[in-house]
Amino acid sequence: MNEQSQRVAVVTGAARGIGAGVAARLARDGMAVAVLDLDEAACQGVVDAITAENPQARALAVGCDVTDPDQVEAAVARVSDELGPPVVLVNNAGIIRDNMLFKMGVDDWDAVMNVHLRGAFLMSKACQAYMTKAGFGRIVNLSSTSALGNRGQANYSAAKAGMQGFTKTLAIELGKFGVTANAIAPGFIETEMTQATAARVGVAWDDFRKAAAAQIPVGRGGTPDDIAATASFFCREEAGFVSGQVIYVAGGPRA
Ligand code: NAP
C-alpha cells in the first residue's frame, strides 16, 4: 500500500494499555496511526516504538482530551492535515471511578460518562465526516463485560452498556456510507486500569491477577494484544458486512 492509499487510524487513550496495543497492531496492519491521549509526550513513546519496529511506518502523537469539543475538532483536523483523512477510529479512552452506589459522587458519575460516552460521541462525530466522504470507515468502540453489571461500577457499567447502544445506532446511520461500527467488550485485561483496581481493593497485583485467571475458562488474564487482534479484524476491508456487533473478548462466555 503506498502513502497515497494508506488508511489513517485514530486510537484514543493510546498512550498505554489496550490503546497502545491497538495502535501498534493497526500500524503493523499497514495503517498510518494517530496515537491520541491526554498527554502528547506520553503518546510519543508509543509512536517511537511503532517507528522503531518499522521505520516506514507513519505515526503521530496527538494530545487531546476527548471530552472537550474544541480539542477534538482541532485534533482530528490535525490528523487529517499531517497523516491524511481519518477513516478508522478506535474509541478506547477510558477511566474508572469505582464505588458502591451509596458512596458514589456525582463527579464520579459524570467523569465516567464524559470520557466514555461524550468522548466517543465527539470523536465519532468529527471522524465520520471524513469516513462518509471517503465512502469507507471503521469505528470500533471499547465496551466491557461490566456492561452486564458489576458490583461497585454503576457508572462504568452504565457507560459501557451505553457504548453498545451507541455502536448499534452508528451502524444503522452510517452503513450506507460504507462505514461499519462494532464494539469489543473485554473481560479482565492486564493493564494499569486493572492494577489500579487491585490497589483500590488492597490486593497485591500478582494475587489479584491469579485470582482473576482462576475464574476465566482459558485460564489466563487477557492482554492488550488479545483486544488488538479483534480490533484488527473489525477494521479490515473484508469485515465490511460485520456491523453493529459486540464481541466479548473475555476468555470465556461470561464476565
Ligand atoms: P488504561 O491503561 O487506564 O488506559 C486508558 C487511557 O485512556 C490512559 O492513557 C488515559 O490517560 C486515557 N484517557 C483517560 N481519559 C482521557 C481523556 N479524557 N481523553 C483522552 N484520553 C484519556 O486503560 P486500559 O485498561 O488500557 O483500557 C482501555 C479501554 O478498555 C477503556 O475504555 C476501558 O474501559 C476498556 N476496558 C478495559 C478492561 C481491562 O480489564 N483493562 C476491561 C474492559 C474494558 P491518563 O492515564 O492520562 O488518564
Short mmCIF file of C-alpha atoms in Angstrom, two decimals, residues 69-227:
data_model
loop_
_atom_site.label_atom_id
_atom_site.label_comp_id
_atom_site.label_asym_id
_atom_site.label_seq_id
_atom_site.Cartn_x
_atom_site.Cartn_y
_atom_site.Cartn_z
CA PRO A 69 -15.32 19.53 21.71
CA ASP A 70 -12.76 22.17 20.66
CA GLN A 71 -9.79 19.92 21.39
CA VAL A 72 -11.43 17.05 19.49
CA GLU A 73 -12.13 19.22 16.43
CA ALA A 74 -8.54 20.53 16.44
CA ALA A 75 -7.02 17.08 16.98
CA VAL A 76 -8.97 15.40 14.18
CA ALA A 77 -8.21 18.30 11.79
CA ARG A 78 -4.50 17.96 12.68
CA VAL A 79 -4.58 14.22 11.98
CA SER A 80 -6.16 14.92 8.59
CA ASP A 81 -3.50 17.56 7.78
CA GLU A 82 -0.48 15.58 8.96
CA LEU A 83 -1.40 11.95 8.18
CA GLY A 84 -4.49 12.10 5.94
CA PRO A 85 -8.25 11.75 6.40
CA PRO A 86 -9.01 9.57 9.44
CA VAL A 87 -11.24 6.71 8.26
CA VAL A 88 -10.61 4.29 11.12
CA LEU A 89 -11.45 5.28 14.70
CA VAL A 90 -10.99 3.24 17.87
CA ASN A 91 -12.77 4.85 20.83
CA ASN A 92 -10.68 3.35 23.61
CA ALA A 93 -10.06 6.22 26.09
CA GLY A 94 -11.47 5.30 29.46
CA ILE A 95 -11.36 5.83 33.19
CA ILE A 96 -12.76 4.11 36.26
CA ARG A 97 -14.15 5.82 39.35
CA ASP A 98 -15.47 2.75 41.16
CA ASN A 99 -17.55 2.89 44.31
CA MET A 100 -20.69 1.37 45.74
CA LEU A 101 -23.77 3.30 44.65
CA PHE A 102 -24.42 4.80 48.09
CA LYS A 103 -20.89 6.23 48.17
CA MET A 104 -20.59 7.28 44.52
CA GLY A 105 -20.31 11.02 44.00
CA VAL A 106 -21.94 12.95 41.17
CA ASP A 107 -18.45 13.89 39.96
CA ASP A 108 -17.54 10.19 39.69
CA TRP A 109 -20.69 9.53 37.70
CA ASP A 110 -20.15 12.49 35.35
CA ALA A 111 -16.43 11.87 34.80
CA VAL A 112 -17.01 8.28 33.67
CA MET A 113 -19.97 9.19 31.43
CA ASN A 114 -18.00 12.03 29.91
CA VAL A 115 -14.85 10.13 28.94
CA HIS A 116 -16.59 7.04 27.57
CA LEU A 117 -19.84 8.35 26.07
CA ARG A 118 -19.31 12.07 25.40
CA GLY A 119 -15.74 11.27 24.24
CA ALA A 120 -16.86 8.54 21.83
CA PHE A 121 -19.69 10.78 20.58
CA LEU A 122 -17.39 13.75 19.89
CA MET A 123 -14.64 11.67 18.26
CA SER A 124 -17.10 9.71 16.11
CA LYS A 125 -18.91 12.87 15.01
CA ALA A 126 -15.64 14.53 13.99
CA CYS A 127 -14.26 11.48 12.14
CA GLN A 128 -17.47 10.40 10.38
CA ALA A 129 -17.23 13.50 8.18
CA TYR A 130 -14.04 12.05 6.64
CA MET A 131 -15.40 8.50 6.54
CA THR A 132 -18.65 9.32 4.74
CA LYS A 133 -16.72 11.46 2.24
CA ALA A 134 -14.33 8.56 1.58
CA GLY A 135 -17.20 6.04 1.32
CA PHE A 136 -15.28 3.88 3.79
CA GLY A 137 -15.00 3.86 7.55
CA ARG A 138 -14.44 1.64 10.55
CA ILE A 139 -15.45 2.63 14.08
CA VAL A 140 -14.56 0.32 16.97
CA ASN A 141 -15.82 1.18 20.45
CA LEU A 142 -14.49 -0.29 23.68
CA SER A 143 -17.29 -1.65 25.84
CA SER A 144 -16.69 -4.14 28.68
CA THR A 145 -18.10 -7.25 30.31
CA SER A 146 -19.06 -4.75 33.02
CA ALA A 147 -21.89 -3.71 30.69
CA LEU A 148 -23.65 -6.82 32.03
CA GLY A 149 -23.42 -5.40 35.57
CA ASN A 150 -20.56 -5.27 38.06
CA ARG A 151 -20.58 -4.50 41.78
CA GLY A 152 -19.05 -1.10 42.52
CA GLN A 153 -19.31 0.07 38.92
CA ALA A 154 -22.78 1.66 38.50
CA ASN A 155 -21.21 4.49 36.49
CA TYR A 156 -18.81 2.37 34.41
CA SER A 157 -21.30 -0.41 33.65
CA ALA A 158 -23.90 2.15 32.53
CA ALA A 159 -21.33 3.85 30.29
CA LYS A 160 -20.15 0.55 28.80
CA ALA A 161 -23.74 -0.60 28.15
CA GLY A 162 -24.29 2.82 26.58
CA MET A 163 -21.34 2.21 24.26
CA GLN A 164 -23.16 -0.82 22.88
CA GLY A 165 -26.34 1.14 22.06
CA PHE A 166 -24.24 3.95 20.58
CA THR A 167 -22.38 1.42 18.40
CA LYS A 168 -25.57 -0.13 17.05
CA THR A 169 -27.04 3.27 16.16
CA LEU A 170 -23.84 4.32 14.36
CA ALA A 171 -24.01 1.06 12.40
CA ILE A 172 -27.58 1.85 11.31
CA GLU A 173 -26.94 5.51 10.44
CA LEU A 174 -23.55 5.15 8.73
CA GLY A 175 -23.84 1.78 6.96
CA LYS A 176 -24.95 3.26 3.66
CA PHE A 177 -21.71 5.25 3.51
CA GLY A 178 -19.52 2.16 3.76
CA VAL A 179 -18.91 2.77 7.45
CA THR A 180 -19.17 -0.07 9.98
CA ALA A 181 -19.37 0.32 13.76
CA ASN A 182 -18.68 -2.51 16.17
CA ALA A 183 -17.83 -2.91 19.83
CA ILE A 184 -15.35 -5.01 21.75
CA ALA A 185 -16.30 -5.95 25.31
CA PRO A 186 -13.12 -7.10 27.06
CA GLY A 187 -13.10 -9.13 30.23
CA PHE A 188 -10.10 -8.98 32.59
CA ILE A 189 -7.16 -7.46 30.70
CA GLU A 190 -3.85 -6.91 32.46
CA THR A 191 -3.21 -3.15 32.26
CA GLU A 192 -2.71 -0.20 34.58
CA MET A 193 -6.50 0.05 34.85
CA THR A 194 -6.82 -3.41 36.42
CA GLN A 195 -3.68 -2.75 38.51
CA ALA A 196 -5.48 0.32 39.89
CA THR A 197 -8.49 -1.85 40.77
CA ALA A 198 -6.21 -4.29 42.66
CA ALA A 199 -4.69 -1.38 44.56
CA ARG A 200 -8.14 0.02 45.41
CA VAL A 201 -9.33 -3.26 46.92
CA GLY A 202 -5.98 -3.75 48.70
CA VAL A 203 -4.89 -6.99 46.98
CA ALA A 204 -1.32 -7.49 45.70
CA TRP A 205 -1.28 -7.39 41.89
CA ASP A 206 0.10 -10.91 41.45
CA ASP A 207 -2.56 -12.39 43.74
CA PHE A 208 -5.25 -10.33 42.04
CA ARG A 209 -4.32 -11.48 38.52
CA LYS A 210 -4.00 -15.12 39.60
CA ALA A 211 -7.44 -14.99 41.25
CA ALA A 212 -8.91 -13.43 38.09
CA ALA A 213 -7.26 -16.05 35.85
CA ALA A 214 -8.69 -18.86 38.01
CA GLN A 215 -12.21 -17.67 37.09
CA ILE A 216 -11.51 -17.46 33.35
CA PRO A 217 -12.18 -20.58 31.26
CA VAL A 218 -8.98 -20.25 29.17
CA GLY A 219 -7.03 -19.98 32.45
CA ARG A 220 -5.28 -16.67 32.00
CA GLY A 221 -5.88 -12.95 32.03
CA GLY A 222 -6.19 -11.11 28.73
CA THR A 223 -3.55 -8.89 27.16
CA PRO A 224 -3.78 -5.74 25.04
CA ASP A 225 -2.77 -7.92 22.06
CA ASP A 226 -5.93 -10.04 22.54
CA ILE A 227 -8.03 -6.91 22.11
#
